[in-house]
Coordinates of C-alpha atoms and ligand atoms in Angstrom, one line a residue:
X1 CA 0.0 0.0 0.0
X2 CA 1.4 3.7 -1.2
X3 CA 2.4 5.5 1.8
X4 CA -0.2 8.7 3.0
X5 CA 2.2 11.2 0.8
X6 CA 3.0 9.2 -2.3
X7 CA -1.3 8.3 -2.6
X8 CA -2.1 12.3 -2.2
X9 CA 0.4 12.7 -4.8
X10 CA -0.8 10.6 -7.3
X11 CA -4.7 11.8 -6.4
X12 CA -3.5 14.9 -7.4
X13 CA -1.8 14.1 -10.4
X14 CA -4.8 12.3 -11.5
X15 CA -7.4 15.1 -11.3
X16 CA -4.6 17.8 -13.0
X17 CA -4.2 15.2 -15.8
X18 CA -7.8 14.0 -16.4
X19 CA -8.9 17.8 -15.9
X20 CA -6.5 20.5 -16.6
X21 CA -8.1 23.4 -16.9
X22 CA -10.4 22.8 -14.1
X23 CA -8.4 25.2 -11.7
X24 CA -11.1 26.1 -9.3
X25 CA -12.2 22.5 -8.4
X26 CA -8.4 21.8 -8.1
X27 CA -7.7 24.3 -5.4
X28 CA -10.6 23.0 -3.7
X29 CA -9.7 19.3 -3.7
X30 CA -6.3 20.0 -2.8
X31 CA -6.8 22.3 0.1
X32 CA -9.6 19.6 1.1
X33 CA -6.4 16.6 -0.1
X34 CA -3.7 18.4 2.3
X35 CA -6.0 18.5 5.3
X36 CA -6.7 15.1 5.4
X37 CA -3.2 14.2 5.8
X38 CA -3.7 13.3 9.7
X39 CA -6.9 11.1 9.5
X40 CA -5.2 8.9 6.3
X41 CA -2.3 8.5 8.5
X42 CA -4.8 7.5 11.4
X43 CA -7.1 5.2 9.3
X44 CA -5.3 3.3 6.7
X45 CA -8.7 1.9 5.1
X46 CA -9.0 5.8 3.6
X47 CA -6.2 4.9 1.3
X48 CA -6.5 0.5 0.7
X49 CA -10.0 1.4 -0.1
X50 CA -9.2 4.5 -2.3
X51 CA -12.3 6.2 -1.1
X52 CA -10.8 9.7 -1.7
X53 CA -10.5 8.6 -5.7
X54 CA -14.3 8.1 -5.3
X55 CA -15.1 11.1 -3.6
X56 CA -13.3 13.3 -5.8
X57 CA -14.9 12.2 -9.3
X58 CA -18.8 13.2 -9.7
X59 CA -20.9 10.2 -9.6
X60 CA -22.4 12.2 -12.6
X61 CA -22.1 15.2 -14.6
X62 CA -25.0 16.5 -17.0
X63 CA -24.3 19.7 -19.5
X64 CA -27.2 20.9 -21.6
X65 CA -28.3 23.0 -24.1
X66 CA -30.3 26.3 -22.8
X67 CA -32.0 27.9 -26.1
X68 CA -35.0 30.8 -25.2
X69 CA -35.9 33.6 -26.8
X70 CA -35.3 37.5 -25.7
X71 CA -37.3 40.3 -25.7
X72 CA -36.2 41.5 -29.5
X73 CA -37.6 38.0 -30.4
X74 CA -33.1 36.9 -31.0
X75 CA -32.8 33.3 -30.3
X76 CA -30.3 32.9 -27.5
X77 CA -28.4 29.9 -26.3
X78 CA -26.9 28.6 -22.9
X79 CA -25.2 26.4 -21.4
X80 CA -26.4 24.6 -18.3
X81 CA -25.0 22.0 -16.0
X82 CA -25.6 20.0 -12.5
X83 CA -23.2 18.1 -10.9
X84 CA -24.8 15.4 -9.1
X85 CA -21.5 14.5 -7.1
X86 CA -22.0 12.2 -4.0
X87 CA -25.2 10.7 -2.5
X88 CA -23.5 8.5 0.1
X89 CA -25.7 10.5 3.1
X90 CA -28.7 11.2 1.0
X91 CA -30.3 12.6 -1.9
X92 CA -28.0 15.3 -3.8
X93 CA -27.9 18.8 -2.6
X94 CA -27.0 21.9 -3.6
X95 CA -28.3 25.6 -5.5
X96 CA -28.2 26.7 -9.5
X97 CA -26.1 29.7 -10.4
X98 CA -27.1 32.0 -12.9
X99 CA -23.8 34.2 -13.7
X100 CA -21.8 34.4 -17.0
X101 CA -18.9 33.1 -15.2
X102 CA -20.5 29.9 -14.7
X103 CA -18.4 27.1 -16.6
X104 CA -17.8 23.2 -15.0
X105 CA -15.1 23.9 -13.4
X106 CA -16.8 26.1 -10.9
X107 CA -19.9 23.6 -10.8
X108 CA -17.9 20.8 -9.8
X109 CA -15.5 23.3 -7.4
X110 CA -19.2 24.6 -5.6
X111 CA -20.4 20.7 -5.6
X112 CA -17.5 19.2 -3.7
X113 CA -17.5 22.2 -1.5
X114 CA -20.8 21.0 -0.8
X115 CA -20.6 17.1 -0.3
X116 CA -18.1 18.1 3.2
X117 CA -21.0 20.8 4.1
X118 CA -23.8 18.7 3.2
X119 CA -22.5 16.3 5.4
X120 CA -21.3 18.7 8.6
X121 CA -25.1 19.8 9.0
X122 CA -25.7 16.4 10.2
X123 CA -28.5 16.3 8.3
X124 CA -29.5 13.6 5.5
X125 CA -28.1 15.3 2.6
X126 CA -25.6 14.4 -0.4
X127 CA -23.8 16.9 -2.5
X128 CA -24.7 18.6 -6.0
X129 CA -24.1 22.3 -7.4
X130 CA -25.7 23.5 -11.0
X131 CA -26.7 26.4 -12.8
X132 CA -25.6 28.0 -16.2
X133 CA -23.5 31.2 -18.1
X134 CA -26.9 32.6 -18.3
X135 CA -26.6 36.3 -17.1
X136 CA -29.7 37.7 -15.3
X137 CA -28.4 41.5 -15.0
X138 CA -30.6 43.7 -17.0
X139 CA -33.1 40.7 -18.3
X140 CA -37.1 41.2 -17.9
X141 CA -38.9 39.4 -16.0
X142 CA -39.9 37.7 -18.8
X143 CA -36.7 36.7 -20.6
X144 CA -35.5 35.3 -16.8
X145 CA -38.9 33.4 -16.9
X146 CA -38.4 31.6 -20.2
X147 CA -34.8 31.0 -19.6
X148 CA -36.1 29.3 -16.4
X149 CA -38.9 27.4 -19.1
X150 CA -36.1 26.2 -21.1
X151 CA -33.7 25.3 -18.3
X152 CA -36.0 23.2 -16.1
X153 CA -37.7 21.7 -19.3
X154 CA -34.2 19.3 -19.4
X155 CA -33.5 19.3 -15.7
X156 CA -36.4 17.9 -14.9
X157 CA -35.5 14.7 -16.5
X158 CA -32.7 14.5 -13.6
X159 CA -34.4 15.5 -10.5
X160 CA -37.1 14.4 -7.7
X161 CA -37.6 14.4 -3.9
X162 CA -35.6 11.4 -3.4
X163 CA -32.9 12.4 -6.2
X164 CA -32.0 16.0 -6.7
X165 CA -33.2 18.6 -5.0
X166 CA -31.8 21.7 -6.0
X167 CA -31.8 25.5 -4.4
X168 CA -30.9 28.6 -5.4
X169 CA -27.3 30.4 -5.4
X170 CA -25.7 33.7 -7.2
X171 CA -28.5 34.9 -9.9
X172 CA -31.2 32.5 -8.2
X173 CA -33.4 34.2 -6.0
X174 CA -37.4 33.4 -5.0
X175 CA -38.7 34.8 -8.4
X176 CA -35.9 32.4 -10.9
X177 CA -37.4 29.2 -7.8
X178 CA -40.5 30.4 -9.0
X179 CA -40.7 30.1 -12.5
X180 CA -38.4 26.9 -12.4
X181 CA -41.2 25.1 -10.0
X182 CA -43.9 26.2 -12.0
X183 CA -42.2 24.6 -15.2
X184 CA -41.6 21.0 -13.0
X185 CA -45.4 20.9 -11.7
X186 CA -46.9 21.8 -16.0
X187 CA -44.3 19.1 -17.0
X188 CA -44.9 16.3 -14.2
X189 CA -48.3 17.4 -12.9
X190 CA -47.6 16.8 -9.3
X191 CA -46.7 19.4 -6.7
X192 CA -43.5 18.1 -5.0
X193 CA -40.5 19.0 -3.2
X194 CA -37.9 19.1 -5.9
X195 CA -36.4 22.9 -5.4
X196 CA -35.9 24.6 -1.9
X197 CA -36.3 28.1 -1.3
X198 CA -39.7 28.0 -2.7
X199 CA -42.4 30.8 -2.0
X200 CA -44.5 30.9 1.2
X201 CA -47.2 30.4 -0.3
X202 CA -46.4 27.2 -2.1
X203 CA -44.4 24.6 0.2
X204 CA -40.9 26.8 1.3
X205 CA -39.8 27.6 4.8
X206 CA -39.8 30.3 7.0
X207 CA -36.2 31.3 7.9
X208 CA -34.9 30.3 4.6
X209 CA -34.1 33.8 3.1
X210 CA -32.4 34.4 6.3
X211 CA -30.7 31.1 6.8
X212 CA -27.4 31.8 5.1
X213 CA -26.6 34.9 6.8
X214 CA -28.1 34.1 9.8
X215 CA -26.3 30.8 10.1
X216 CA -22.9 32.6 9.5
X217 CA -23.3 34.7 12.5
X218 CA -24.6 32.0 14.6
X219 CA -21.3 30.2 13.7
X220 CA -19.5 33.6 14.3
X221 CA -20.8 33.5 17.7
X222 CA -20.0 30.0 18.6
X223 CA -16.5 31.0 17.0
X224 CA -16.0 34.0 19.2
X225 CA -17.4 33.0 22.2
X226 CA -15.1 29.3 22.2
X227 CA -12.5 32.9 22.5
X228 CA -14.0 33.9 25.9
X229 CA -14.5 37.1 23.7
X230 CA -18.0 38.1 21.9
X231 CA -19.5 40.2 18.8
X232 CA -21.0 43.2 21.3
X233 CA -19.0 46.4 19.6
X234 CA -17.3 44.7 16.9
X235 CA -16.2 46.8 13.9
X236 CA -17.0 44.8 10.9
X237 CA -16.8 44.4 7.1
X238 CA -19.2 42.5 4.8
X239 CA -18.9 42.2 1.0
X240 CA -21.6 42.0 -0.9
X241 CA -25.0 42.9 -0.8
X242 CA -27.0 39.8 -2.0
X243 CA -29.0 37.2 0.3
X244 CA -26.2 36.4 2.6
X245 CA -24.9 39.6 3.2
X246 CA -28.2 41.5 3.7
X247 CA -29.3 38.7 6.4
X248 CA -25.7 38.2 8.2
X249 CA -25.6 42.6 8.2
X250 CA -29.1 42.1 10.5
X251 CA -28.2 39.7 12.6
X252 CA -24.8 41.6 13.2
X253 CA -26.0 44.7 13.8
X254 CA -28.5 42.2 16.5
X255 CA -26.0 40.9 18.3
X256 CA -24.5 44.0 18.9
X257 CA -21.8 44.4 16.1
X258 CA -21.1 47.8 13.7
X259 CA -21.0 46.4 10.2
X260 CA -19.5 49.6 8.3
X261 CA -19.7 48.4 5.1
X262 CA -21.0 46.5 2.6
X263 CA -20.3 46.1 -1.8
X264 CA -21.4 44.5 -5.1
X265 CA -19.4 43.5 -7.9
X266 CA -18.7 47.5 -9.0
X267 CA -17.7 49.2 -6.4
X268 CA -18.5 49.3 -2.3
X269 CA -19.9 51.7 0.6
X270 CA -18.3 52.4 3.9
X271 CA -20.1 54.2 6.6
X272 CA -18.5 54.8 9.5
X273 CA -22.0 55.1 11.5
X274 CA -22.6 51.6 10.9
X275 CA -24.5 50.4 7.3
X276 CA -28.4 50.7 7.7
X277 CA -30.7 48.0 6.8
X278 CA -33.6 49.1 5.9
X279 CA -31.7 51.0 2.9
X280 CA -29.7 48.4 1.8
X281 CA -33.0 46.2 1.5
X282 CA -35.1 48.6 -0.4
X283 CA -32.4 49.0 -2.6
X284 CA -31.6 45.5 -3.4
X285 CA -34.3 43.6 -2.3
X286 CA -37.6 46.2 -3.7
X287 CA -35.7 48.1 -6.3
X288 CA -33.0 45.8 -7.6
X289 CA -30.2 48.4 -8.0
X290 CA -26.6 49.3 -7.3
X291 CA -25.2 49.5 -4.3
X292 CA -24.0 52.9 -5.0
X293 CA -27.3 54.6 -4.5
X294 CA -27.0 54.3 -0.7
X295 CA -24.2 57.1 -0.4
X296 CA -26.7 59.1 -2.5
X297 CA -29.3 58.5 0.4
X298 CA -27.1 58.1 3.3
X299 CA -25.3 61.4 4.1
X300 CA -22.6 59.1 6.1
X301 CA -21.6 57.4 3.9
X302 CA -18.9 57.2 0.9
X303 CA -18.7 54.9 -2.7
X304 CA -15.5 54.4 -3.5
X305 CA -15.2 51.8 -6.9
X306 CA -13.4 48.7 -6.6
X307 CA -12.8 46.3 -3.7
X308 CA -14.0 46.6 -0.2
X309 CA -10.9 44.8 0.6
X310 CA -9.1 47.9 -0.2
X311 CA -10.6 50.3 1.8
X312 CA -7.5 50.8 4.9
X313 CA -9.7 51.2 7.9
X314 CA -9.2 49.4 11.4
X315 CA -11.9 47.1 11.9
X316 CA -11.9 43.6 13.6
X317 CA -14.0 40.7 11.4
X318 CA -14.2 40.1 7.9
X319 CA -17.3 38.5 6.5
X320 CA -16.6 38.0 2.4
X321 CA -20.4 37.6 1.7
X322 CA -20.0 38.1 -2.7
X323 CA -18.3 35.6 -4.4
X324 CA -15.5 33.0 -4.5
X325 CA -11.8 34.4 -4.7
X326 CA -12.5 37.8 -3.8
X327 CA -9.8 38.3 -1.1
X328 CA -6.1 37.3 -2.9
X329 CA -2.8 37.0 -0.5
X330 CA -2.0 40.7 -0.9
X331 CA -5.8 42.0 0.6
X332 CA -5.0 39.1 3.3
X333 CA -2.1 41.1 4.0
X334 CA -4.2 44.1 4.7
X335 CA -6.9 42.5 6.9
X336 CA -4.1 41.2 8.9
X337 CA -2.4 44.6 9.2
X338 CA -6.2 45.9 9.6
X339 CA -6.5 44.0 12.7
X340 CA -8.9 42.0 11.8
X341 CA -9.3 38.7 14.9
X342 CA -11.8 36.7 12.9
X343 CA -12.3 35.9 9.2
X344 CA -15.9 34.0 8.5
X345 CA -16.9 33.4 4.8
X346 CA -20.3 33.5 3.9
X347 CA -19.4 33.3 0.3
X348 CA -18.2 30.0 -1.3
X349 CA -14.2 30.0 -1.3
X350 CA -14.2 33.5 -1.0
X351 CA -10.5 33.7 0.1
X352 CA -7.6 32.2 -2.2
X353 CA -5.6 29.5 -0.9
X354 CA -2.5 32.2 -0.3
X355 CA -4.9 34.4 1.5
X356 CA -5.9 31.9 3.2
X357 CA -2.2 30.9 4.3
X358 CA -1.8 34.6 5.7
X359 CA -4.9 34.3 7.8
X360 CA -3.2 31.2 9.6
X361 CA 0.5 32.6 9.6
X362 CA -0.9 36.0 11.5
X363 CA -2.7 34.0 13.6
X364 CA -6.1 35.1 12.7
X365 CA -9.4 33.0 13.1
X366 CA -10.9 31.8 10.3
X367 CA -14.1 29.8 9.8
X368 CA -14.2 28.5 6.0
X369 CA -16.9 28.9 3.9
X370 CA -18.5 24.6 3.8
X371 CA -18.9 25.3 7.9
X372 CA -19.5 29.2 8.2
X373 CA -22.0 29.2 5.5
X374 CA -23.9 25.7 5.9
X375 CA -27.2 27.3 7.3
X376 CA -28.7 28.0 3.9
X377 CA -28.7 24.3 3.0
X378 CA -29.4 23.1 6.3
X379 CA -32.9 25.5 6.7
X380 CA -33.2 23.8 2.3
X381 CA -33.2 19.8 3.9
X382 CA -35.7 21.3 6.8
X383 CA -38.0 22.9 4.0
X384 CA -37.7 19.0 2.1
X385 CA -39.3 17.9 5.9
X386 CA -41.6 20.3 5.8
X387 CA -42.5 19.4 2.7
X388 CA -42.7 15.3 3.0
X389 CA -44.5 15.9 6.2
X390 CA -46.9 18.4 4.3
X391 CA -46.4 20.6 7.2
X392 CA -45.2 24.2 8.2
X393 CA -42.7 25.2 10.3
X394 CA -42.8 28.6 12.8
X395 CA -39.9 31.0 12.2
X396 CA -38.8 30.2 15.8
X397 CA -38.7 26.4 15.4
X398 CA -36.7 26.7 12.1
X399 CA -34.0 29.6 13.4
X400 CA -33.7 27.5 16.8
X401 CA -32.7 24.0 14.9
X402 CA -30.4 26.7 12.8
X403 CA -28.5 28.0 16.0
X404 CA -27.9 24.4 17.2
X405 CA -26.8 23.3 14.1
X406 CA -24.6 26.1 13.2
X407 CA -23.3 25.7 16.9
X408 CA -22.7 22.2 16.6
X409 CA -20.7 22.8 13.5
X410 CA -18.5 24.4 15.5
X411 CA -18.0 21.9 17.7
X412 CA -17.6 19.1 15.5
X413 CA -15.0 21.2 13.7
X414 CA -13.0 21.5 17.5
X415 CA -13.7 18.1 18.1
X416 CA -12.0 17.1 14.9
X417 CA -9.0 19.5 16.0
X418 CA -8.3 18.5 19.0
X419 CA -8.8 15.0 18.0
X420 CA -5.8 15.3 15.5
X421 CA -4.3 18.3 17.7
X422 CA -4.4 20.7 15.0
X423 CA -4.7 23.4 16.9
X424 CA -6.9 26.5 16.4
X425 CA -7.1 25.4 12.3
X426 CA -10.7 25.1 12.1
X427 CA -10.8 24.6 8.4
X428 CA -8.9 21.2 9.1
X429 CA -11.4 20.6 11.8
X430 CA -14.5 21.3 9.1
X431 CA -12.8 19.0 6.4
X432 CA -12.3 16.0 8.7
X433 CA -15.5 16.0 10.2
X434 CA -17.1 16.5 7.2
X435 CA -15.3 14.3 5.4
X436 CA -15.1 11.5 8.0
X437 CA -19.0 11.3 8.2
X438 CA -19.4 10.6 4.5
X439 CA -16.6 8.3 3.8
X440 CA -17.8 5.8 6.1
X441 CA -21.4 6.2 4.6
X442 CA -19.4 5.6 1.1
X443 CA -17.3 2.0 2.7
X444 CA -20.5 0.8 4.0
X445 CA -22.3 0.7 0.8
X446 CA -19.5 -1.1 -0.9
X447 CA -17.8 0.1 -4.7
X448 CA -20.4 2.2 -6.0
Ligands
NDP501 P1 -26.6 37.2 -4.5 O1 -26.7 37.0 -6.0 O2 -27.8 37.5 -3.8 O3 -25.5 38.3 -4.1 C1 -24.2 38.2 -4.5 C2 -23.6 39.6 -4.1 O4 -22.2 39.5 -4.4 C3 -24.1 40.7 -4.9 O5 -24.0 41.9 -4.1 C4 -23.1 40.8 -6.1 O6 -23.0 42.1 -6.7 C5 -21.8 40.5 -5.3 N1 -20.8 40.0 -6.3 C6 -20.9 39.1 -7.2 N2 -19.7 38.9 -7.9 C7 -18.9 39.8 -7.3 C8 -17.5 40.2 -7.6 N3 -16.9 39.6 -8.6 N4 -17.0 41.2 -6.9 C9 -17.7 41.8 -5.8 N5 -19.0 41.5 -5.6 C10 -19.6 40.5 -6.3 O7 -25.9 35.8 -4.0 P2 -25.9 35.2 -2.6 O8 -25.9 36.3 -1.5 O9 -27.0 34.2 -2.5 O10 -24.5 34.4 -2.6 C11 -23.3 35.1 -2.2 C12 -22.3 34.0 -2.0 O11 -22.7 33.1 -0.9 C13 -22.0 33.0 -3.1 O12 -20.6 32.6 -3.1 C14 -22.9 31.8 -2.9 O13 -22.4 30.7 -3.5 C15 -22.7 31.8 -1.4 N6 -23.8 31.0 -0.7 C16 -25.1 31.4 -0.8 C17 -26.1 30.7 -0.1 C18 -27.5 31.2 -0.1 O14 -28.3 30.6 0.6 N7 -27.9 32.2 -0.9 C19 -25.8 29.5 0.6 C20 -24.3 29.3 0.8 C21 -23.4 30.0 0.1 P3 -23.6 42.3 -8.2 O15 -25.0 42.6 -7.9 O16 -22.8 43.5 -8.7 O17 -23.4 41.1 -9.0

């Protein structure tokens, strides 16, 4: 049998030579590959049985055509895709993206991320990601409503209760859920629970919306309190201003912490009174525009273009709540010099690997992205209870099984830690209890 070292090596050199130019799911893997150095060494099985060579191949990948028709009556084609990648715990989980960066080599990237999340909820979920180079910005409602036709008339072929459930992601909000559940019930003609983060009115849960960016500061919270320290006057920094940054900004700014800014993909706003809510939603959630137009209505606050990285303020948590690599090794740098105790990612991957290697070099906290941001697919497999039970949940009972999973995230992540005395590394922690969970799930069933 190949010693711990020489298997990873070879892994590695299978997935660069089968997949070159998949570069994001390669960092991934390997950051996932390096952590699980310990627990091979501890349970030689991992390696006899080759279960990571399993784990890190898709069980299946489908790519379709997208054609629908714009408002100028131009025929328009895209590409979709969902990576159904491990079902070892349960049925495959995991949301659509709609952005024109979309290509398989962030599909797959999101969809292992998700198998180790899936899998550190505790709850009965596997691991999928989809979604398509489709770009919603500046599309009617009814050019997003027949791209969702057109999409779900071929995903539906791969999808059910007890299959694929999907949710949504960057670009997939309640109205694209909408329209793609309305296709699934005209094409099947039964009303089931194949998407999560479905309307009120038709079978989704309360606390979903909030889930994400509740769960990250739930898992903040843990994070900081395991410190003896707590949130209670914290200077903070959110990117973004989508689902998970609007929700993790309230229940900041709850708990007691000044979130001073907050960004989209243009440029970002920094108000040193602390960011208000209420503006931030009407602007993105009612009118659906830039984040800019709060420093036309807050007479606080500043836009400066570019990344809220940037911006040389003294503040003491970073929450990356936009997208994946948006903080690079030299922006590490600056959180570090910053101040900044705690890094949490709300966003998937958010933080390059180097960054990511200056957070744990300065000694600075950081909760990765598969355990900080797990609450939006946790509250997704309570709405697929809700749904089999044909029941629904109170806000209370779904944000209360929220904080303890978010909180017993945390813990698994330090138990895992101490376990293999790793220390304050809690991405380590979050790999090998994530991963641990489903690889025995995967040797049970045998070679499948
Ligand atoms: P939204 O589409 O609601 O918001 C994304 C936000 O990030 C927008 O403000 C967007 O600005 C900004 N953004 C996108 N690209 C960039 C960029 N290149 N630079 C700076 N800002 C950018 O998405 P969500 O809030 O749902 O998702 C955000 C992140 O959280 C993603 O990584 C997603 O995978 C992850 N996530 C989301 C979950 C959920 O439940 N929603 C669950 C778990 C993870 P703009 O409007 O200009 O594009």
């Amino acid at each position: 049998m190949a010693d711990v070292e020489t298997y990873l090596k070879g892994l590695k050199e299978t997935i660069i030579r089968r997949d070159p130019n998949q570069t994001e799911f390669q960092e991934a893997v390997f950051a996932v590959l390096d952590s699980l150095k310990p627990v091979l060494e501890k349970h030689p099985e991992y390696v006899k049985t080759n279960v990571l060579g399993s784990l890190v191949e898709p069980e299946r990948v489908i790519q379709f055509r997208v054609p629908w028709q714009d408002d100028e009556g131009n025929y328009q084609v895209n590409r979709g895709f969902r990576v159904q990648f491990n079902s070892a715990i349960g049925p495959y989980k995991g949301g659509l993206r709609l952005h024109p960066s979309v290509n398989l080599s962030i599909v797959k990237f999101l969809g292992f991320e998700q198998i180790l999340k899936n899998s550190l909820t505790g709850l009965p979920i596997g691991g999928g990601k989809g979604g398509s180079d489709f770009n919603p910005k500046g599309k009617s409602d009814l050019e997003i409503m027949r791209f969702c036709q057109s999409f779900m008339t071929e995903l539906q072929k791969y999808i059910g209760p007890d299959m694929d459930v999907p949710a949504g992601d960057i670009g997939v909000g309640g109205r694209e859920i909408g329209y793609l559940y309305g296709q699934y019930k005209r094409l099947n003609g039964s009303q089931r629970g194949i998407l999560t983060g479905k309307g009120l009115e038709y079978g989704g849960s309360l606390a979903r919306t909030e889930a994400t960016g509740f769960g990250l500061i739930y898992y903040l919270d843990a994070l900081v309190k395991g410190k003896n320290d707590s949130l209670k006057d914290k200077i903070v920094k959110i990117s973004g201003a989508g689902n998970v940054a609007i929700y993790a900004l309230k229940k900041a700014q709850e708990d007691g912490a000044k979130v001073v800014t907050v960004s989209d993909s243009n440029g970002y706003v920094y108000d040193p009174n602390g960011i208000d809510l209420e503006t931030v939603k009407q602007i993105k959630e009612v009118e659906r525009g830039r984040i800019k137009e709060y420093a036309d209505r807050i007479s606080t606050a500043k836009y400066f273009e570019g990344s809220v990285w940037d911006l040389d303020i003294k503040y003491d948590i970073a929450l990356p709540c936009a997208t994946q690599n948006e903080i690079d090794e030299e922006q590490a740098q600056l959180i570090v010099k910053s101040g900044v105790k705690y890094v949490a990612e709300g966003a998937n991957m958010p933080s390059t690997s180097k960054a990511i290697a200056v957070y744990k070099a300065n000694k600075v906290i950081y909760g990765p992205a598969k355990a900080a941001n797990a609450g939006g697919v946790a509250v997704s497999a309570l709405e697929m209870s809700q749904n089999s039970e044909r029941l629904s949940w109170t806000f209370e009972d779904v944000d209360d099984q929220l904080q303890a999973i978010m909180k017993n995230i945390y813990d698994i992540s330090e138990a895992a830690n101490k376990e293999y005395d790793l220390g304050d590394d809690l991405q380590a922690g979050a790999n090998i209890a994530g991963f641990e969970k489903v690889a025995k799930a995967m040797l049970a069933q045998g070679i499948v």
